[in-house]
Coordinates of N, CA and C in Angstrom, one line a residue:
A287 N 0.9 -1.2 -0.1 CA 0.4 0.0 -0.7 C 1.0 1.2 -0.2
R288 N 0.3 2.2 -0.6 CA 1.4 3.5 -0.6 C 0.5 4.6 0.4
A289 N 1.9 4.6 1.1 CA 1.6 6.2 1.8 C 0.9 7.3 1.2
P290 N 0.1 8.0 2.5 CA -0.6 9.2 1.8 C -0.1 10.0 1.2
L291 N 0.0 10.5 1.1 CA 0.8 12.0 -0.2 C 0.6 13.4 1.4
P292 N 1.5 13.8 1.4 CA 1.6 14.7 2.2 C 1.0 16.2 1.6
A293 N 0.1 17.1 2.8 CA -0.6 18.1 2.2 C 0.8 19.0 2.2
Q294 N 1.7 18.9 2.2 CA 3.1 19.8 2.5 C 4.4 19.2 1.5
L295 N 4.3 19.7 0.6 CA 5.7 19.2 0.2 C 7.2 19.5 0.7
P296 N 8.1 19.1 0.8 CA 9.4 20.1 1.0 C 9.7 21.0 0.0
S297 N 10.4 21.9 1.7 CA 10.3 22.9 0.5 C 11.0 23.4 -0.7
G298 N 10.6 24.2 -1.6 CA 11.1 24.3 -3.1 C 10.2 23.5 -3.7
E299 N 8.9 22.7 -3.3 CA 8.3 21.4 -4.1 C 7.4 22.1 -4.5
G300 N 7.0 23.2 -4.3 CA 5.2 23.0 -4.6 C 4.3 22.5 -3.0
S301 N 3.0 23.2 -3.3 CA 2.0 22.8 -2.5 C 1.0 21.9 -3.6
L302 N 0.6 20.3 -2.5 CA -0.2 19.6 -3.2 C -1.8 19.9 -2.9
S303 N -2.5 20.0 -3.4 CA -4.0 19.9 -3.1 C -4.6 18.9 -3.7
L304 N -5.5 18.2 -2.7 CA -6.1 16.9 -2.7 C -7.2 17.5 -2.8
M305 N -7.9 18.6 -3.2 CA -9.0 19.4 -2.5 C -9.8 19.2 -4.3
A306 N -10.9 20.4 -3.8 CA -11.0 21.6 -5.2 C -10.9 22.3 -5.1
L307 N -10.5 22.7 -6.7 CA -9.2 24.3 -7.0 C -10.0 24.9 -5.9
T308 N -8.7 25.9 -5.2 CA -9.3 27.3 -4.8 C -9.6 28.2 -5.9
D309 N -10.3 29.0 -5.6 CA -11.1 30.6 -6.4 C -9.7 30.8 -7.0
D310 N -8.6 31.2 -6.1 CA -7.4 31.6 -7.2 C -6.6 30.7 -8.5
Q311 N -6.5 29.4 -7.7 CA -6.1 27.7 -8.5 C -7.0 28.1 -10.4
R312 N -8.1 27.8 -10.0 CA -9.8 28.2 -10.7 C -9.0 29.4 -11.8
R313 N -9.4 30.2 -11.5 CA -9.1 32.3 -12.2 C -8.0 31.7 -12.9
F314 N -6.7 30.8 -12.6 CA -5.3 30.6 -13.2 C -5.4 30.1 -14.0
L315 N -6.5 29.1 -14.1 CA -6.6 27.6 -15.3 C -7.9 28.3 -16.4
Q316 N -8.6 29.4 -15.6 CA -9.7 30.0 -16.9 C -8.7 30.7 -17.7
A317 N -7.3 31.6 -17.3 CA -6.8 32.4 -18.1 C -6.1 32.0 -19.1
K318 N -6.2 32.5 -20.3 CA -5.7 31.6 -21.6 C -4.0 31.8 -21.2
H319 N -3.6 30.6 -21.2 CA -2.3 29.4 -21.4 C -2.4 28.8 -22.3
F320 N -1.3 28.7 -22.0 CA -1.0 27.0 -23.3 C 0.1 25.9 -21.8
A321 N -0.4 24.8 -22.3 CA -0.5 23.5 -21.4 C 1.0 23.0 -21.8
G322 N 1.8 22.1 -21.4 CA 2.5 21.3 -20.8 C 2.1 20.2 -21.0
L323 N 2.4 19.0 -21.2 CA 1.2 17.6 -21.7 C 2.7 16.4 -21.4
G324 N 2.8 16.0 -20.5 CA 4.2 14.8 -20.5 C 3.2 13.5 -20.5
T325 N 3.1 12.4 -21.2 CA 3.0 11.4 -21.5 C 4.0 10.7 -21.6
V326 N 4.0 9.2 -21.9 CA 5.4 8.3 -21.4 C 5.0 7.3 -23.0
N327 N 5.8 7.6 -23.9 CA 6.2 6.4 -24.9 C 6.3 4.6 -24.6
R328 N 6.1 4.6 -25.9 CA 6.4 2.6 -25.5 C 7.5 2.2 -25.2
A329 N 9.0 3.1 -25.4 CA 10.1 2.5 -24.6 C 10.4 3.2 -23.1
G330 N 9.3 4.0 -22.4 CA 9.5 4.3 -21.0 C 10.0 5.7 -21.5
S331 N 10.7 6.1 -22.7 CA 11.1 7.6 -22.2 C 10.0 8.6 -22.3
P332 N 10.4 9.9 -21.9 CA 8.9 11.0 -21.5 C 8.4 11.7 -22.9
H333 N 7.2 11.8 -23.2 CA 6.9 12.9 -24.1 C 6.5 13.6 -24.3
L334 N 6.6 15.2 -24.2 CA 6.0 16.5 -24.4 C 5.6 16.8 -24.8
T335 N 4.5 17.6 -24.9 CA 4.1 18.5 -26.2 C 3.2 20.1 -25.6
I336 N 3.5 20.9 -26.3 CA 3.2 22.2 -25.9 C 0.7 22.1 -26.4
M337 N 0.2 22.8 -25.7 CA -1.3 22.2 -26.2 C -1.9 23.0 -25.6
W338 N -3.2 23.2 -26.4 CA -4.5 24.3 -25.8 C -5.2 23.5 -24.6
Y339 N -6.2 24.2 -24.0 CA -6.3 23.1 -22.9 C -8.4 24.5 -22.5
V340 N -9.0 24.0 -22.2 CA -9.5 24.7 -21.0 C -10.2 23.9 -19.6
L341 N -9.9 24.6 -19.1 CA -11.3 24.0 -17.8 C -12.6 23.9 -18.2
D342 N -13.0 23.0 -18.1 CA -14.4 22.4 -18.1 C -15.3 22.1 -15.8
G343 N -15.1 22.9 -15.8 CA -16.1 22.3 -14.4 C -15.2 22.2 -13.2
D344 N -14.3 20.7 -12.9 CA -13.5 20.5 -12.5 C -12.5 19.8 -13.2
E345 N -12.5 19.8 -14.6 CA -11.9 18.9 -15.4 C -10.6 19.7 -16.3
I346 N -9.7 19.3 -16.7 CA -8.7 19.9 -17.9 C -9.7 19.1 -19.3
L347 N -9.8 19.6 -19.9 CA -10.6 19.6 -21.7 C -8.8 19.4 -22.6
F348 N -9.0 18.4 -23.0 CA -8.1 18.7 -24.3 C -8.0 17.6 -25.3
N349 N -8.2 17.8 -26.3 CA -8.3 17.4 -28.1 C -6.3 17.0 -28.7
T350 N -7.1 15.4 -29.4 CA -5.8 16.2 -30.1 C -6.3 14.9 -31.2
K351 N -5.0 15.1 -32.9 CA -5.5 14.4 -33.5 C -5.8 12.3 -33.6
A352 N -6.5 11.4 -33.6 CA -6.2 10.3 -33.2 C -5.3 9.7 -34.3
G353 N -4.5 9.0 -33.7 CA -3.0 8.7 -34.1 C -1.7 9.6 -34.0
R354 N -2.1 10.8 -33.2 CA -0.6 11.1 -33.2 C 0.4 10.9 -31.6
A355 N 1.4 11.0 -31.2 CA 1.7 10.2 -30.0 C 1.5 10.5 -29.3
K356 N 0.7 11.5 -29.1 CA 0.3 12.1 -27.9 C -1.4 11.3 -27.6
H357 N -2.3 10.5 -28.7 CA -2.9 9.5 -28.5 C -2.5 8.2 -28.0
T358 N -1.6 7.2 -28.9 CA -0.8 6.4 -28.7 C -0.9 6.2 -27.2
N359 N 0.4 7.2 -26.6 CA 0.8 7.2 -25.7 C -0.7 6.7 -24.7
L360 N -1.2 7.7 -24.4 CA -2.7 8.1 -23.6 C -3.8 6.7 -24.3
E361 N -3.4 5.7 -25.4 CA -3.9 4.7 -25.5 C -3.6 3.6 -24.9
R362 N -2.4 3.0 -24.3 CA -1.4 2.3 -23.9 C -1.5 3.5 -22.4
D363 N -1.3 3.7 -21.7 CA -0.6 4.0 -20.5 C -1.5 6.2 -20.7
P364 N -3.0 5.7 -19.7 CA -4.1 7.0 -19.3 C -3.2 8.3 -18.5
R365 N -1.7 7.9 -17.8 CA -1.3 9.0 -16.7 C -0.8 10.0 -17.5
V366 N -1.2 11.1 -17.0 CA -0.2 12.7 -17.3 C 0.2 13.2 -16.3
S367 N 1.0 14.3 -17.0 CA 1.7 15.1 -15.6 C 1.1 16.3 -16.7
L368 N 0.5 17.5 -16.3 CA 0.3 18.4 -17.1 C 0.5 20.1 -16.4
L369 N 1.6 20.6 -17.0 CA 2.0 22.2 -16.5 C 1.6 23.0 -17.3
V370 N 1.1 23.9 -16.0 CA 0.1 25.1 -16.8 C 1.3 25.9 -16.5
Y371 N 1.9 27.6 -17.6 CA 2.9 27.5 -17.3 C 2.3 29.7 -17.0
E372 N 2.5 30.5 -16.5 CA 2.3 32.4 -16.4 C 3.8 32.5 -17.2
G373 N 5.2 32.3 -16.5 CA 6.2 33.2 -16.7 C 7.2 32.5 -15.6
G374 N 7.9 32.8 -15.4 CA 9.2 33.7 -14.8 C 8.8 31.9 -13.9
Y375 N 8.4 31.6 -13.1 CA 9.0 30.4 -12.1 C 7.3 30.3 -11.6
E376 N 6.1 30.3 -12.2 CA 5.3 30.5 -11.5 C 4.2 29.7 -12.9
Y377 N 3.6 28.7 -12.4 CA 3.0 27.6 -13.3 C 1.9 26.7 -12.1
L378 N 0.8 25.8 -12.3 CA -0.1 24.7 -11.8 C 0.6 23.3 -12.6
R379 N 0.9 22.4 -11.6 CA 0.8 21.4 -12.2 C -0.2 19.9 -11.8
I380 N -0.6 19.4 -12.7 CA -1.9 18.8 -12.4 C -1.7 17.2 -12.8
D381 N -1.5 16.1 -12.3 CA -1.1 14.7 -12.3 C -2.8 14.3 -12.1
G382 N -2.5 13.2 -13.0 CA -4.0 12.3 -12.5 C -3.8 11.8 -14.5
T383 N -4.7 10.5 -14.2 CA -5.2 9.9 -15.2 C -6.4 9.9 -15.8
V384 N -6.4 10.1 -17.4 CA -7.7 11.5 -18.5 C -8.6 9.7 -19.1
R385 N -9.4 10.6 -19.1 CA -10.9 9.8 -19.9 C -11.0 10.2 -21.3
A386 N -10.9 9.5 -22.3 CA -11.3 9.3 -23.7 C -12.3 9.4 -24.0
V387 N -12.7 10.7 -24.4 CA -14.0 10.6 -25.0 C -13.9 10.7 -26.4
T388 N -14.7 9.7 -27.2 CA -13.7 9.2 -29.0 C -15.0 9.6 -29.6
D389 N -16.4 10.1 -29.3 CA -17.5 10.2 -30.1 C -17.6 11.2 -30.8
Q390 N -17.4 11.4 -31.8 CA -17.0 12.5 -33.0 C -17.2 13.8 -33.0
A391 N -18.9 14.1 -32.3 CA -19.8 14.8 -33.3 C -19.4 15.7 -31.1
T392 N -18.3 15.1 -30.1 CA -18.6 15.9 -29.0 C -16.8 16.0 -29.2
A393 N -16.2 15.3 -30.0 CA -14.7 15.7 -29.8 C -14.3 17.1 -30.7
Q394 N -15.4 16.5 -32.1 CA -15.3 17.7 -33.0 C -16.0 19.1 -32.2
A395 N -16.8 19.1 -31.2 CA -17.3 20.5 -30.7 C -16.1 20.6 -29.7
D396 N -15.7 19.8 -29.5 CA -14.4 20.4 -27.6 C -13.3 21.1 -28.9
I397 N -13.1 20.5 -30.0 CA -11.5 21.1 -30.8 C -12.6 22.6 -31.5
R398 N -13.5 22.8 -31.7 CA -13.7 23.9 -32.2 C -14.4 24.8 -30.7
R399 N -14.6 24.6 -29.8 CA -14.6 25.9 -28.4 C -13.0 25.9 -28.2
L400 N -11.9 25.1 -28.3 CA -10.7 25.4 -28.1 C -10.2 26.1 -28.6
A401 N -10.4 25.7 -30.1 CA -9.8 26.9 -31.0 C -10.5 28.3 -31.5
L402 N -12.0 28.4 -30.3 CA -12.5 29.7 -30.3 C -12.0 30.4 -29.0
R403 N -11.5 29.6 -28.4 CA -10.9 30.0 -27.3 C -9.6 30.8 -27.3
Y404 N -8.2 30.2 -28.3 CA -7.2 30.2 -28.7 C -7.3 31.2 -30.1
Y405 N -7.7 31.2 -30.3 CA -7.4 31.9 -31.8 C -8.7 33.8 -31.6
E406 N -9.9 33.6 -30.8 CA -10.4 34.4 -30.9 C -11.0 35.1 -32.1
D407 N -11.5 34.0 -33.0 CA -12.0 35.3 -34.4 C -12.7 33.8 -35.1
E408 N -13.7 34.1 -35.0 CA -14.6 32.8 -35.6 C -14.4 32.6 -37.2
A409 N -14.1 33.9 -37.7 CA -14.2 33.4 -39.0 C -13.3 32.3 -39.4
K410 N -11.5 32.5 -38.6 CA -10.3 31.5 -38.7 C -11.2 30.5 -38.0
V411 N -11.8 31.0 -37.2 CA -12.2 29.5 -36.5 C -13.2 28.0 -37.4
E412 N -13.7 28.7 -38.2 CA -14.8 27.9 -39.2 C -13.7 28.0 -40.2
R413 N -12.8 28.6 -40.0 CA -11.5 28.2 -41.4 C -11.0 26.7 -41.0
V414 N -11.1 26.7 -40.0 CA -9.9 25.7 -40.0 C -10.6 24.5 -39.3
M415 N -12.1 24.4 -39.0 CA -13.0 23.6 -38.9 C -12.8 22.9 -40.2
R416 N -13.3 23.5 -41.2 CA -13.6 23.4 -42.3 C -12.6 22.4 -43.0
E417 N -11.5 23.2 -42.9 CA -10.3 22.8 -43.4 C -9.2 22.1 -43.4
S418 N -9.6 21.8 -41.4 CA -8.8 20.8 -41.2 C -8.9 19.7 -40.2
F419 N -9.5 20.3 -39.0 CA -9.9 19.3 -37.9 C -11.5 18.8 -38.2
A420 N -12.5 19.0 -39.3 CA -13.6 18.3 -39.6 C -13.6 17.7 -40.3
T421 N -11.7 17.3 -41.5 CA -11.5 16.3 -41.9 C -10.8 15.0 -41.3
Q422 N -10.5 15.2 -39.6 CA -9.6 14.3 -38.9 C -10.9 13.7 -38.0
E423 N -10.2 12.6 -37.8 CA -10.5 11.8 -36.8 C -10.2 12.4 -35.2
R424 N -10.9 12.8 -34.4 CA -10.0 14.0 -32.9 C -10.6 12.8 -32.0
V425 N -9.6 12.8 -30.6 CA -10.4 12.6 -29.8 C -10.1 13.7 -28.5
S426 N -10.8 13.6 -27.8 CA -11.1 14.7 -26.3 C -10.3 14.3 -25.7
Y427 N -10.1 14.9 -24.4 CA -9.4 13.7 -23.2 C -9.8 14.7 -21.6
R428 N -10.0 14.4 -20.6 CA -10.4 14.9 -19.7 C -9.6 14.5 -18.3
L429 N -9.0 15.3 -17.6 CA -8.3 15.0 -16.5 C -8.9 16.0 -15.4
P430 N -9.4 15.1 -14.3 CA -9.4 15.8 -13.3 C -8.9 17.2 -12.7
T431 N -9.4 17.1 -11.8 CA -8.2 18.4 -11.2 C -8.2 18.1 -9.5
N432 N -8.2 17.1 -9.4 CA -7.8 16.7 -7.5 C -6.9 16.3 -7.3
R433 N -5.2 16.7 -8.6 CA -4.5 16.4 -7.9 C -3.2 17.6 -7.9
I434 N -3.1 18.3 -7.6 CA -2.7 20.2 -8.2 C -1.7 20.3 -7.4
Y435 N -0.2 20.6 -7.9 CA 0.8 21.3 -7.0 C 1.0 22.7 -7.6
D436 N 0.9 23.5 -6.8 CA 0.3 25.3 -6.7 C 2.2 25.6 -7.0
Y437 N 2.9 26.2 -7.3 CA 3.9 26.5 -7.9 C 4.3 27.9 -7.8
R438 N 3.0 29.0 -7.4 CA 3.0 30.0 -7.7 C 3.6 30.6 -6.0
D439 N 3.7 32.3 -5.9 CA 3.2 32.7 -5.0 C 2.1 33.6 -4.7

């Protein structure tokens, strides 16, 4: 059996929240930042990628094209570490196990929502949806936000 995780990590390691997001953490995640996602390649090496995300309730929602390394890795091992960075040494890290959503109507709606969040231009979103995303098989992932390491002052 694993020992319980400490409520406070050693100095310089950030603090671990096993509870609901604080209002401050929620505001930080709702702001438009990019996220770094860590998965594990088949050979055991790390795979890191920068991506779009959105906080949806108490889950981080992200989306990818089926067949990409992130998708292949998550099919095999759904454990991830996600880092949302603001600048300097200010960031939140969320560790956990993702849940895949393969329904194409849902996955296409999710990538459209993400594109609108990051492009902030309806015409550009419509064009990219039509020319790219709508032609792809997409997969959405949901990561619960109940294991958060807060590295912000």
